[in-house]
Coordinates of N, CA and C in Angstrom, one line a residue:
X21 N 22.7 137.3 66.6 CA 24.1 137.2 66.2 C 24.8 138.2 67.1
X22 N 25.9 137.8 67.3 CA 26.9 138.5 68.1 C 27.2 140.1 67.7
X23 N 27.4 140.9 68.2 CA 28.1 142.1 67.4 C 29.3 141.6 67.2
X24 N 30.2 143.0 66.2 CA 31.7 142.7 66.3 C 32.3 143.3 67.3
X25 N 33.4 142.7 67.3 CA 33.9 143.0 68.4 C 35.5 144.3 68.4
X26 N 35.6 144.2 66.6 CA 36.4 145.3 66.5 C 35.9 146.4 66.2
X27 N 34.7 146.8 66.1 CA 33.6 148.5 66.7 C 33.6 149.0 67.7
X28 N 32.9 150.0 67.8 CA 33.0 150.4 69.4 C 31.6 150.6 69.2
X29 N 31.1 150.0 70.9 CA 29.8 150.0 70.7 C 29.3 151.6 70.5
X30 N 28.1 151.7 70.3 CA 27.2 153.0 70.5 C 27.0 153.5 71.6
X31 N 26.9 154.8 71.8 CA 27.2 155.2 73.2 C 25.2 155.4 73.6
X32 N 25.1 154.3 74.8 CA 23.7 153.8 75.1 C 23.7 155.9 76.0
X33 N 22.0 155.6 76.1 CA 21.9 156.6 77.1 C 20.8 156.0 77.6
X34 N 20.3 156.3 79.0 CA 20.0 155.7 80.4 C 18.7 157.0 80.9
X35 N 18.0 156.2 81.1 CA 17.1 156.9 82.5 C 18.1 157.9 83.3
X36 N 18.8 156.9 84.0 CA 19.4 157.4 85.2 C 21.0 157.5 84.9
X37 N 21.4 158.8 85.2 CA 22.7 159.2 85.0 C 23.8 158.3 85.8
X38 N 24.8 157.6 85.5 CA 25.6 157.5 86.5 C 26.7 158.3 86.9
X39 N 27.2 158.9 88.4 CA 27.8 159.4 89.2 C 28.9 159.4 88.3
X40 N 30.2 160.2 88.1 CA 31.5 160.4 87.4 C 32.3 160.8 88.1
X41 N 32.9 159.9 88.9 CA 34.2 160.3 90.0 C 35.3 160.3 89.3
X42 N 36.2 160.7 89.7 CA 37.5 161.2 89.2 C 37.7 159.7 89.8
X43 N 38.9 159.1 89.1 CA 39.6 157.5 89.0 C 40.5 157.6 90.2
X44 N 41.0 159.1 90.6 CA 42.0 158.7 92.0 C 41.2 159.0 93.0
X45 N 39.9 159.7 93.2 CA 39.8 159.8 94.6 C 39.5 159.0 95.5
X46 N 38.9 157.3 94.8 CA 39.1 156.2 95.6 C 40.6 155.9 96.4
X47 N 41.6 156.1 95.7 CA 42.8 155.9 95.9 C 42.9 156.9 96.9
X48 N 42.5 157.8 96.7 CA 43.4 159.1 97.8 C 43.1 158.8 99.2
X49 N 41.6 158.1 99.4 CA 40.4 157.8 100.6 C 41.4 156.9 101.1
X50 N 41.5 155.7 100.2 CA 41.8 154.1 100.6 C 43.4 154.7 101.3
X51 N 44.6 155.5 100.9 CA 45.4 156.3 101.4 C 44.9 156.7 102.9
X52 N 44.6 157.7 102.8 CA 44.2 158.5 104.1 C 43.6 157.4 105.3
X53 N 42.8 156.7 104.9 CA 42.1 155.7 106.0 C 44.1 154.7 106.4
X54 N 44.3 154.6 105.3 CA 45.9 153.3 105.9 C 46.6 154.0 106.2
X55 N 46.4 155.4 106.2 CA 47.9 156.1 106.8 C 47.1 156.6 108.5
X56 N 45.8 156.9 108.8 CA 44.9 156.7 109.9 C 45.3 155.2 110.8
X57 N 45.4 154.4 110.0 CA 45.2 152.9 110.6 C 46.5 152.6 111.3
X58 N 47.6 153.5 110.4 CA 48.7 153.0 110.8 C 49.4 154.2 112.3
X59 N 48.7 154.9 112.6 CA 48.8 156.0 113.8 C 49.3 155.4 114.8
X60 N 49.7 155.8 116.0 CA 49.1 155.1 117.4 C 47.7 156.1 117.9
X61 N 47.5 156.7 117.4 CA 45.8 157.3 118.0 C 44.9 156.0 117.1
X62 N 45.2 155.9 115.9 CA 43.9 154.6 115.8 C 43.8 153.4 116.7
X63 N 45.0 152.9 117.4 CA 45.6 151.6 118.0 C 45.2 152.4 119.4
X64 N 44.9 153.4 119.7 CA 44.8 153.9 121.2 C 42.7 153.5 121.0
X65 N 42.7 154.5 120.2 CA 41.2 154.8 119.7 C 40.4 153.1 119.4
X66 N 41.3 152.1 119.1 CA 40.4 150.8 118.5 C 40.9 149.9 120.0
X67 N 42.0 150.4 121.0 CA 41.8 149.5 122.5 C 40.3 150.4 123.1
X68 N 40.5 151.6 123.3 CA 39.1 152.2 124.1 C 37.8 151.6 123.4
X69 N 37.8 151.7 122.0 CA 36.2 150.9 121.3 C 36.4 149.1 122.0
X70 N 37.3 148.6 122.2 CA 37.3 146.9 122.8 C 36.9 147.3 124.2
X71 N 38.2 148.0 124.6 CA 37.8 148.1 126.1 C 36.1 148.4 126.6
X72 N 35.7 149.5 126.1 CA 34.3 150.0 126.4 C 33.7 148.9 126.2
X73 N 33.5 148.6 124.5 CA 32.6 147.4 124.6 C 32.5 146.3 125.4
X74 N 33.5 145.5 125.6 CA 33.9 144.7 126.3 C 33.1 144.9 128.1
X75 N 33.6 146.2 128.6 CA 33.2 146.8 129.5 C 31.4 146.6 129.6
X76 N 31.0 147.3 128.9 CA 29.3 147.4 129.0 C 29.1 146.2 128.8
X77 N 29.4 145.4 127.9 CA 28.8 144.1 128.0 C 28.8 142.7 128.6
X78 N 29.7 143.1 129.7 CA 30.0 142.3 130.8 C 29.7 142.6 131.9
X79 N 29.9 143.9 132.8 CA 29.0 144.3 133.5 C 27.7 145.8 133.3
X80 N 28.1 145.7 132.4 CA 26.5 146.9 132.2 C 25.2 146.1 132.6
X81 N 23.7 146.8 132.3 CA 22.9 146.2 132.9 C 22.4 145.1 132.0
X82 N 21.4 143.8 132.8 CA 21.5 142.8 131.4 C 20.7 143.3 130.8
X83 N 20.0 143.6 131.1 CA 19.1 144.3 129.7 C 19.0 145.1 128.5
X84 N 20.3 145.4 129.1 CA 20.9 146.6 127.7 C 22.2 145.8 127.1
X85 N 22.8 144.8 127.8 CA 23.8 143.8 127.3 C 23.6 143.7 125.5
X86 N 24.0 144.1 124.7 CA 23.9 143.6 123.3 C 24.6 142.6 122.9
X87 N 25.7 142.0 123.6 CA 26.5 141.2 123.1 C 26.8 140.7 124.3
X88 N 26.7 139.4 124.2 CA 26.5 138.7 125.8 C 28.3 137.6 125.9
X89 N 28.7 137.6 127.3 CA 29.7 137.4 127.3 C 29.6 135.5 127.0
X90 N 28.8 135.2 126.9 CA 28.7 133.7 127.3 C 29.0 133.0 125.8
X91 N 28.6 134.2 125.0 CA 28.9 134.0 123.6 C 29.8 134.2 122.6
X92 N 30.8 134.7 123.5 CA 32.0 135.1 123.3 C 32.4 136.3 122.2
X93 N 31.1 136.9 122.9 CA 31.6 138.6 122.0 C 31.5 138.5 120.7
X94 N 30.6 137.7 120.5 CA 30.1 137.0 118.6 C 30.3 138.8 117.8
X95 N 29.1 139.3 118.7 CA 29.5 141.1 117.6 C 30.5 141.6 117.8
X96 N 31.4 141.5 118.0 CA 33.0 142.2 118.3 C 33.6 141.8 117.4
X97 N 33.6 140.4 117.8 CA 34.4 139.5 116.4 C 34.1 139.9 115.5
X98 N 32.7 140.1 115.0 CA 32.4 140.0 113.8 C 32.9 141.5 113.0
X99 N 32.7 142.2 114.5 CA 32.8 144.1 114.0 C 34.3 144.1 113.5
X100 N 35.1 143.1 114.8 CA 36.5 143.5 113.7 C 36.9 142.8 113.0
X101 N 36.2 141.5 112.3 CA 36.5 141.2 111.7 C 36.3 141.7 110.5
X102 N 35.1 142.5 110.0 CA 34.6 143.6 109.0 C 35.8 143.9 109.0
X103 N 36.0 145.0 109.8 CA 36.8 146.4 110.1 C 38.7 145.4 109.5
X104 N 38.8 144.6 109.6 CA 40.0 143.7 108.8 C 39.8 143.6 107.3
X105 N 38.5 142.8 107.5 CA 38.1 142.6 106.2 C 38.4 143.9 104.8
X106 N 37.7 145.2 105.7 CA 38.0 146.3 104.8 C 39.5 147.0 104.6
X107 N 40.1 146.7 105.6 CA 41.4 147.6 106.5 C 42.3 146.6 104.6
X108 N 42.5 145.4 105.5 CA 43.4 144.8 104.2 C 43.8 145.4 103.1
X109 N 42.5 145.4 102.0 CA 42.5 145.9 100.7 C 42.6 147.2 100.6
X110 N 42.2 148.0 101.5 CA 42.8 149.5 101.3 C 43.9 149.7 102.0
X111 N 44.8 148.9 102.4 CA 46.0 149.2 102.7 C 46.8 148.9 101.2
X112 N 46.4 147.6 100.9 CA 47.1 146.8 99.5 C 47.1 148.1 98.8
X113 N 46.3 148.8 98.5 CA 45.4 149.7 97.6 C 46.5 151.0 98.0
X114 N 47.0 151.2 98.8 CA 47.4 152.2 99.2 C 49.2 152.0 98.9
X115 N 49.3 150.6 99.0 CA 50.8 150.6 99.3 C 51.0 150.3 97.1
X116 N 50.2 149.9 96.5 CA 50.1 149.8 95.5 C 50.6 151.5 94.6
X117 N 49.4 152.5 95.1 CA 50.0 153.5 94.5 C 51.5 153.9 95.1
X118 N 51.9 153.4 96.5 CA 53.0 154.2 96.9 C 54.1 153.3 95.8
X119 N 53.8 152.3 95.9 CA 55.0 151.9 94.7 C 55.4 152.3 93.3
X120 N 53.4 152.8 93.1 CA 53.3 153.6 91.8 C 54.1 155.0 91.5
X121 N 54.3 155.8 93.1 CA 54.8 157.0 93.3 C 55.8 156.7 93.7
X122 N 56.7 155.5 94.0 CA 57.7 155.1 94.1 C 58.8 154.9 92.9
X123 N 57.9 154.6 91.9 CA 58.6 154.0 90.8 C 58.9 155.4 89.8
X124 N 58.1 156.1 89.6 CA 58.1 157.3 89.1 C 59.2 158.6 89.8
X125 N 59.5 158.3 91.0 CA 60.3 159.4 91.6 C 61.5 158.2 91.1
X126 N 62.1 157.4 91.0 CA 63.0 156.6 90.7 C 63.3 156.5 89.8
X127 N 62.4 156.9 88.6 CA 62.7 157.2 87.1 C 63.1 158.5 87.3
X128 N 62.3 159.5 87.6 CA 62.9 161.6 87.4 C 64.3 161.2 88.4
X129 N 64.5 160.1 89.7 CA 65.8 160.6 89.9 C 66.8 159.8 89.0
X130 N 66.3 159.3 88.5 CA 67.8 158.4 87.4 C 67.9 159.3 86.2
X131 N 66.4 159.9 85.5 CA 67.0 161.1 84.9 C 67.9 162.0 85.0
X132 N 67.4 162.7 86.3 CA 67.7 164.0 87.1 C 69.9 163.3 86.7
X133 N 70.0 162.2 87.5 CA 70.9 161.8 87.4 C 72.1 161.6 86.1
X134 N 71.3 161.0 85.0 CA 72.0 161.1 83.9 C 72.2 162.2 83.5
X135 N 71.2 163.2 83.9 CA 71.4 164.7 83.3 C 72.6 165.7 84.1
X136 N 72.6 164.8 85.1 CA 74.0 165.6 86.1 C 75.5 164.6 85.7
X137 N 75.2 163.4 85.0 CA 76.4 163.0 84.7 C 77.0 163.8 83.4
X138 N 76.0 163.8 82.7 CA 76.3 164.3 81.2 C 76.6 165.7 81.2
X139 N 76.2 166.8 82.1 CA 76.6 168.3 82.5 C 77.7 168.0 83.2
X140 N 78.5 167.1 84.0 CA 79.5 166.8 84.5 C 80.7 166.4 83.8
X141 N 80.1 165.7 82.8 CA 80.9 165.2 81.4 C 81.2 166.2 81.1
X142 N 80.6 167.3 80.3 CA 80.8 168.1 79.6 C 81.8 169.5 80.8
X143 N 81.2 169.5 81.5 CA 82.2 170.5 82.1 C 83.6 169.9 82.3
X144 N 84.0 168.6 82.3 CA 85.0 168.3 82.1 C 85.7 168.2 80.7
X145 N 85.4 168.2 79.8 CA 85.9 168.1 78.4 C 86.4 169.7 78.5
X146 N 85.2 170.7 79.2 CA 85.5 172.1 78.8 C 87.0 172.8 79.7
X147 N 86.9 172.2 80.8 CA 88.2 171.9 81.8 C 89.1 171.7 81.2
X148 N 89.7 170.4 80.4 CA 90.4 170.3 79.6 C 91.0 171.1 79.0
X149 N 90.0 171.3 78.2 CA 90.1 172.1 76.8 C 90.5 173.9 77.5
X150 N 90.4 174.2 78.0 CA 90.8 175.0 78.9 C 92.1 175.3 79.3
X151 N 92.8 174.0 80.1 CA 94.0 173.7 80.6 C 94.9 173.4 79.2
X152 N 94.7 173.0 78.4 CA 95.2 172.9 77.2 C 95.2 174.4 76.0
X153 N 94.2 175.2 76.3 CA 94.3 176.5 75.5 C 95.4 177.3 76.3
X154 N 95.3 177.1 78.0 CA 96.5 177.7 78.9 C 97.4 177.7 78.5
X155 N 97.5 176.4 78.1 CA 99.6 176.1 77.8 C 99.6 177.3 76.7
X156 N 99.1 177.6 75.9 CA 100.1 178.8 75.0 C 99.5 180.4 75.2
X157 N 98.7 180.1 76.2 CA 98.7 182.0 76.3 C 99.2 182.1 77.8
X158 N 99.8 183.8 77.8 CA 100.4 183.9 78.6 C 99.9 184.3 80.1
X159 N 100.3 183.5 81.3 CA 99.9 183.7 82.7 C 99.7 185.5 83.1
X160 N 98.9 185.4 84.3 CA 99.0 186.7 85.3 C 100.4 187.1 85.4
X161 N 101.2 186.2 86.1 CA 102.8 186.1 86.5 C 103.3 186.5 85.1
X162 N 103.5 186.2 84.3 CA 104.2 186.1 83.2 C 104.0 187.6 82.6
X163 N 102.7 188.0 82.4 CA 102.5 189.6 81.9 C 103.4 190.6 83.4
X164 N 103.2 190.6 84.3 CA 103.5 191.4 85.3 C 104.8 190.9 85.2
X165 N 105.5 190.2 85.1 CA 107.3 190.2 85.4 C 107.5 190.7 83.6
X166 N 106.6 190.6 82.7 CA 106.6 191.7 81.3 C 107.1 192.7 82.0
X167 N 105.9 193.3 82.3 CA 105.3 194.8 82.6 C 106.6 195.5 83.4
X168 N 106.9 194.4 84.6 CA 108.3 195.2 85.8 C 109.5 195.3 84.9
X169 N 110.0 194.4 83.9 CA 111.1 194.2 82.8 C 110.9 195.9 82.0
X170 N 109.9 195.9 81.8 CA 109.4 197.0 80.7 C 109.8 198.5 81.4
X171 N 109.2 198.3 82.8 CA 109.6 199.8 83.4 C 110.8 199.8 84.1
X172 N 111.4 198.7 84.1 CA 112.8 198.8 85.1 C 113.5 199.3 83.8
X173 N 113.6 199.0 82.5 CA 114.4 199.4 81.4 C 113.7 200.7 81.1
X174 N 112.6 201.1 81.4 CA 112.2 202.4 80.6 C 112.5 203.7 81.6
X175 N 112.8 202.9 83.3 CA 113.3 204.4 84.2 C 115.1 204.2 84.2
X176 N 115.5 203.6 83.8 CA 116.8 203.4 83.3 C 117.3 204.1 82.5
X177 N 116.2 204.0 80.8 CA 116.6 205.1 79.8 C 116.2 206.0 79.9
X178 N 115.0 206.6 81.3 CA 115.3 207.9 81.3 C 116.3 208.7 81.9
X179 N 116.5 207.6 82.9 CA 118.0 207.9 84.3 C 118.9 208.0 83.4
X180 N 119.1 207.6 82.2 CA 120.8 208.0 81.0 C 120.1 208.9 80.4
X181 N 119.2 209.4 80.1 CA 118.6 210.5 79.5 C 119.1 211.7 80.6
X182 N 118.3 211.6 81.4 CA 118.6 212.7 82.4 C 120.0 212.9 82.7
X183 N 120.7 211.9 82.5 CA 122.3 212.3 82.9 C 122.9 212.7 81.8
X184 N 122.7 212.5 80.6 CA 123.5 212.9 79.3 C 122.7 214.9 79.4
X185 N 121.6 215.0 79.6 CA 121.1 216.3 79.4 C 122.1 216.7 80.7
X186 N 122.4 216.2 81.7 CA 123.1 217.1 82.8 C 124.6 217.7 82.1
X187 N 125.1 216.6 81.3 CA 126.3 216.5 81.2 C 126.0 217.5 79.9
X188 N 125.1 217.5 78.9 CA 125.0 218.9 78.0 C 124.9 220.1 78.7
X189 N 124.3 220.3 79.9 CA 123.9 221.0 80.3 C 125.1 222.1 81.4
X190 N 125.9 221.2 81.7 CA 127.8 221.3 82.2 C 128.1 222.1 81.6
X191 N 128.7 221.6 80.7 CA 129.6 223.0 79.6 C 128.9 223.9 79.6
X192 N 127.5 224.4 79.3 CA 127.1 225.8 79.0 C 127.0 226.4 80.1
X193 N 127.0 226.3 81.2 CA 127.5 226.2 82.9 C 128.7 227.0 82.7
X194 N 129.5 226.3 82.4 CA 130.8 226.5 82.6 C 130.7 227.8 82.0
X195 N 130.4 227.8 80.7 CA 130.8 228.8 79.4 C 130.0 230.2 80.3
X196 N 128.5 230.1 80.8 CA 128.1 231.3 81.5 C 129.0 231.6 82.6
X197 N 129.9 231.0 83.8 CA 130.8 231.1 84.7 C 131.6 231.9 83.9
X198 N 132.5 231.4 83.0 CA 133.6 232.4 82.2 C 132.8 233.5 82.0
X199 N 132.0 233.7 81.1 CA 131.2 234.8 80.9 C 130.6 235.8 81.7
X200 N 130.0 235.4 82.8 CA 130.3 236.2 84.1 C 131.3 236.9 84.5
X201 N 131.9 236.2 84.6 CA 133.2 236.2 85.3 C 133.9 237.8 84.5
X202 N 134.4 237.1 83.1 CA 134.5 238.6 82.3 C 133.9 239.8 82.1
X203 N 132.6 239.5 82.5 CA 131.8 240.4 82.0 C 132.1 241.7 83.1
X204 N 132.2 243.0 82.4 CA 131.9 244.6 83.5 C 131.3 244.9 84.7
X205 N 132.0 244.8 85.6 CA 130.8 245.1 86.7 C 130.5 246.3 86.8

């Protein structure tokens, strides 16, 4: 009879342990090889492996010939055709996460974004609200033409102060002149 299938099985144990790689570092490999592939040193590096081979096996000696030209370079084909075979799927594999890291940087910046609209928002409500608390308190300008109003009237009332004390100060003038004047020498 079947088990069920809504349990979780029992966790088996084994002779032989199996290997526990971390789940990205196939990804990171399959990366580095398609960002390699896409160089021009790989595209320099994979004419010199044709050229060479190509080279030895046309005129190198026949005896050492491994791949004979009459056969039309059957192992070359085959080598790059491997070397395709593998190249493909870890490019797919590669461009897969960049979408993955694609999509993710395109969410934090649409975040990043609403969070600069809404701090934007808000400093304008506070702008407002600002320009509207202005209207009834009083400006820089407005205290300082106070303040000049304040001292042009307050060296004014001392300028009639000073002149009424001159003018008290006249007659008893006067009254010491008489008195001098009388007095024994």
């Amino acid at each position: 009879m079947a088990d069920r299938l809504d349990l979780p099985r029992d966790a088996r144990r084994s002779l032989v342990r199996r290997p526990k790689f971390r789940p990205d570092v196939f990804g990171q490999v399959s990366e580095g090889i398609a960002r390699f592939m896409g160089t021009p040193r790989f595209l320099l590096y994979m004419t010199v492996f044709c050229l060479t081979w190509l080279s030895w096996n046309t005129w190198g000696p026949d005896d050492l010939r491994f791949d004979k030209a009459a056969l039309g370079f059957t192992a070359l084909t085959l080598m790059l055709s491997l070397q395709a075979s593998y190249s493909a799927p870890l490019i797919l594999l590669a461009q897969s996460r960049q979408t993955d890291r694609d999509r993710v940087a395109a969410e934090q910046d649409r975040q990043r974004a609403d969070r600069s609209l809404a701090d934007t928002e808000y400093l304008a409500r506070e702008m407002a609200a600002l320009r509207i608390a202005l209207g009834d308190v009083a400006t820089r300008d407005f205290v300082r033409s106070e303040l000049r109003d304040l001292l042009q009237e307050m060296s004014a009332e001392r300028e009639s102060e000073r002149e009424a004390d001159r003018e008290d100060q006249q007659p008893d003038r006067a009254g010491e002149r008489t008195a001098r004047q009388d007095a024994p020498r």
